[in-house]
CSV table of C-alpha atoms in Angstrom, one decimal:
chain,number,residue,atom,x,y,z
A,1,UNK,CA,-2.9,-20.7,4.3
A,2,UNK,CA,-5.0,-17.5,3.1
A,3,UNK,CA,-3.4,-15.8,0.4
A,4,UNK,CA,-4.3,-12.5,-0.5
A,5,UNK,CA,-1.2,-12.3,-2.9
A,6,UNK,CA,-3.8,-13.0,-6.2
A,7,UNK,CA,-6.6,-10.8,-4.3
A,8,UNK,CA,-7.6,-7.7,-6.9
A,9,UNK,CA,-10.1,-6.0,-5.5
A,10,UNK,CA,-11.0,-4.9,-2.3
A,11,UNK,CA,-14.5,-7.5,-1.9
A,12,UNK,CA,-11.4,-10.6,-2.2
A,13,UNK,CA,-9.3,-8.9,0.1
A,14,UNK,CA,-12.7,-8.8,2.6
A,15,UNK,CA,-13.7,-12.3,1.5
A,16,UNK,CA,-9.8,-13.5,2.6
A,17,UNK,CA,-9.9,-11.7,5.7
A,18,UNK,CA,-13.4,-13.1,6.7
A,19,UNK,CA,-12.4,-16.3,6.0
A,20,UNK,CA,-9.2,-16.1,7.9
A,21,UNK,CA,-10.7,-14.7,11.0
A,22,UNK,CA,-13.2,-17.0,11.1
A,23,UNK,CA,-11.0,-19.9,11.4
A,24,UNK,CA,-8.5,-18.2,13.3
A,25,UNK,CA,-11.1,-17.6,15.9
A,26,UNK,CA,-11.7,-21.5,16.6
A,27,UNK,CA,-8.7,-22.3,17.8
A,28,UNK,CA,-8.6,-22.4,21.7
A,29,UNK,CA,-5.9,-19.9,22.6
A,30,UNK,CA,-7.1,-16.6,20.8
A,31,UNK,CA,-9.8,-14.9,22.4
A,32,UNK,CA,-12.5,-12.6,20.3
A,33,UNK,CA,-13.5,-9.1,21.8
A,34,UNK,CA,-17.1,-7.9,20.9
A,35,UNK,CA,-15.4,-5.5,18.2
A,36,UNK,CA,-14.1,-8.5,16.4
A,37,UNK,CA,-10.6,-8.0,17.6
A,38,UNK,CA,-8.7,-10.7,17.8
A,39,UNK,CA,-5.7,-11.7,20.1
A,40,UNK,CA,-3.6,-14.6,21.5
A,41,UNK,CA,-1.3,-13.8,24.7
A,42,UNK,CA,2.4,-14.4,23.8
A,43,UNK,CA,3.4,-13.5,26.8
A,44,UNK,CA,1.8,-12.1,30.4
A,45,UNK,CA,3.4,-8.2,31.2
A,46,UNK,CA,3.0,-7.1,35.1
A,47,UNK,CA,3.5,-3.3,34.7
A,48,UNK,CA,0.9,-0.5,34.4
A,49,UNK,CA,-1.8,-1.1,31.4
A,50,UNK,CA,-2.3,2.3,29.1
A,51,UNK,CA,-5.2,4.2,28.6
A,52,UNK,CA,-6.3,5.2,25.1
A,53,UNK,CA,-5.0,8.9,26.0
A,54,UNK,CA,-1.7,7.8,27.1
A,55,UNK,CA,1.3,7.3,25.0
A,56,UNK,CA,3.2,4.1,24.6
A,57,UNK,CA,6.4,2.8,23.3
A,58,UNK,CA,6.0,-0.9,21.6
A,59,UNK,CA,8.6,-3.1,19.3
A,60,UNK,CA,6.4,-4.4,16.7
A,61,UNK,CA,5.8,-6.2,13.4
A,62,UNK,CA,3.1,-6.0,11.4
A,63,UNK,CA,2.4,-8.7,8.4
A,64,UNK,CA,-0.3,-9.6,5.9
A,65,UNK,CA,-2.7,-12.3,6.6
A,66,UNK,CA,-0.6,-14.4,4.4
A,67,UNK,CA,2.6,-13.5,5.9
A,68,UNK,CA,4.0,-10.4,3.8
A,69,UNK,CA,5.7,-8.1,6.7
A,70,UNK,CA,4.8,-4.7,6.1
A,71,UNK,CA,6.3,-2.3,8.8
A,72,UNK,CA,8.4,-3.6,12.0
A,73,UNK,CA,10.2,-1.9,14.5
A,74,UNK,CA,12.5,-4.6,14.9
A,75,UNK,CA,13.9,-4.6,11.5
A,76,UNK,CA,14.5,-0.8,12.4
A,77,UNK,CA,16.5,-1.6,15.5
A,78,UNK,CA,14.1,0.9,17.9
A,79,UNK,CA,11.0,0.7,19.0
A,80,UNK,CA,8.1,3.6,18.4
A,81,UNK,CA,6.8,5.7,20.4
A,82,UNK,CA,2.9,6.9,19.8
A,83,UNK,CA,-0.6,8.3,21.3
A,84,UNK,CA,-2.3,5.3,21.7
A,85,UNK,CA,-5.3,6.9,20.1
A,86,UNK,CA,-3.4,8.0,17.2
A,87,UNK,CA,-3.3,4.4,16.1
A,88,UNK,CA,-5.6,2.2,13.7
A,89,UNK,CA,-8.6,0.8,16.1
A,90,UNK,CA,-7.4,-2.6,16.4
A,91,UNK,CA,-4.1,-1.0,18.3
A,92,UNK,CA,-5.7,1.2,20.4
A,93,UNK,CA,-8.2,-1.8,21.6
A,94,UNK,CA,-5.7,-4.0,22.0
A,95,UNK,CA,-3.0,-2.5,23.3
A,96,UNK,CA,-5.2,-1.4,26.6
A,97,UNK,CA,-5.9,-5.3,27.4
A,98,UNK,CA,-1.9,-5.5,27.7
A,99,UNK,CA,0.6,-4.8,30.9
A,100,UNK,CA,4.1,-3.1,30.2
A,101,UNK,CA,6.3,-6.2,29.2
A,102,UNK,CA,3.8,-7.9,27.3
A,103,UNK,CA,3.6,-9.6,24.0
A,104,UNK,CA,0.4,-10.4,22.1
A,105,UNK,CA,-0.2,-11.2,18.6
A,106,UNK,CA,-3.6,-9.1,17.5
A,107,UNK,CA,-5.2,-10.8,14.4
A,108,UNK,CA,-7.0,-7.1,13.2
A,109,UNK,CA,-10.3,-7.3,10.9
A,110,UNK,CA,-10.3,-4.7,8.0
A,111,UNK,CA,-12.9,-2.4,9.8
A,112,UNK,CA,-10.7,-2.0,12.7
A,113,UNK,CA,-7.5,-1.7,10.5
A,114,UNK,CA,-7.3,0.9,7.4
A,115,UNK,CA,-10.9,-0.5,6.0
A,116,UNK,CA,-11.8,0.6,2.8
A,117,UNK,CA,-8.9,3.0,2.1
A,118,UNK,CA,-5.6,0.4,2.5
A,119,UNK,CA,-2.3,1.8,3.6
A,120,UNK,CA,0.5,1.5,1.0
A,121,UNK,CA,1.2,-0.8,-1.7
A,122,UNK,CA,1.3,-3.6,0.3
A,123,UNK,CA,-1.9,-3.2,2.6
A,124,UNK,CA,-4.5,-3.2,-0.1
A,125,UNK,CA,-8.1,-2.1,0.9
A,126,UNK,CA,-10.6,-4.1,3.3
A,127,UNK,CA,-7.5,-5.9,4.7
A,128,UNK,CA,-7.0,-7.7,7.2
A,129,UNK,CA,-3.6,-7.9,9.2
A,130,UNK,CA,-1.3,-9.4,11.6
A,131,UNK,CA,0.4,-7.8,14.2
A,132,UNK,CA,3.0,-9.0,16.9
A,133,UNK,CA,3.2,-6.3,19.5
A,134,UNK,CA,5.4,-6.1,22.8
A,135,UNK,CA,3.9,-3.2,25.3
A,136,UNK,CA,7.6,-1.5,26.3
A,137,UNK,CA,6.5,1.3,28.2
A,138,UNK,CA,3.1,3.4,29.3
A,139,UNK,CA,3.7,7.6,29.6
């Protein structure tokens, strides 16, 4: 397990991710985009795929590499609706490889997530993070 609960500065948050990613990206059912995006197929969708201009409604859940949930939609009890280039990087990549009905998991490198800057208390800076996403709807 990758902890980045003792991390305190943004090159050991890098370091963890790196690491994580690295080994993440041996295993045989998670494919690697040229971006360094990762993703595993949770599920196969069979409706329309979105463009990055369109809009999308998703049930998510987003986590730490080592697990701490940061934001869900589930835990809200209704999914989110968005521009899919409104999004960090890693979402609007990943979610155009998906169908309506979908579920992936996207494994999201810092550079394609909130980079240097972090997001919150919990999403420290040069993270990376976890997200399980199911593709609801294309508009």
């Amino acid at each position: 397990m990758f902890s980045i609960a003792n991390a305190t500065s943004p090159a050991e948050n890098k370091a963890a991710g790196e690491a994580f990613l690295a080994e993440n990206g041996k295993k045989d059912n998670i494919v690697t985009t040229d971006s360094g995006l990762q993703y595993e197929v949770i599920e196969q969708g069979n409706g329309a795929s979105p463009s990055a201009t369109d809009n999308v409604t998703v049930h998510y859940k987003g986590t730490t590499i080592d697990g701490k949930v940061f934001d869900s939609s589930y835990d809200r009890g209704a999914p989110a609706t968005f521009p899919l280039n409104r999004v960090i990087a890693g979402w609007t990549e990943g979610l155009q490889l998906m169908k309506e009905g979908a579920k992936y998991r996207f494994f999201i490198p810092a550079q394609l997530a909130y980079g240097e800057r972090g997001a919150g208390r919990v999403i420290g800076p040069n993270s990376a993070l976890i997200f399980d996403v199911e593709l609801i709807k294309v508009q």
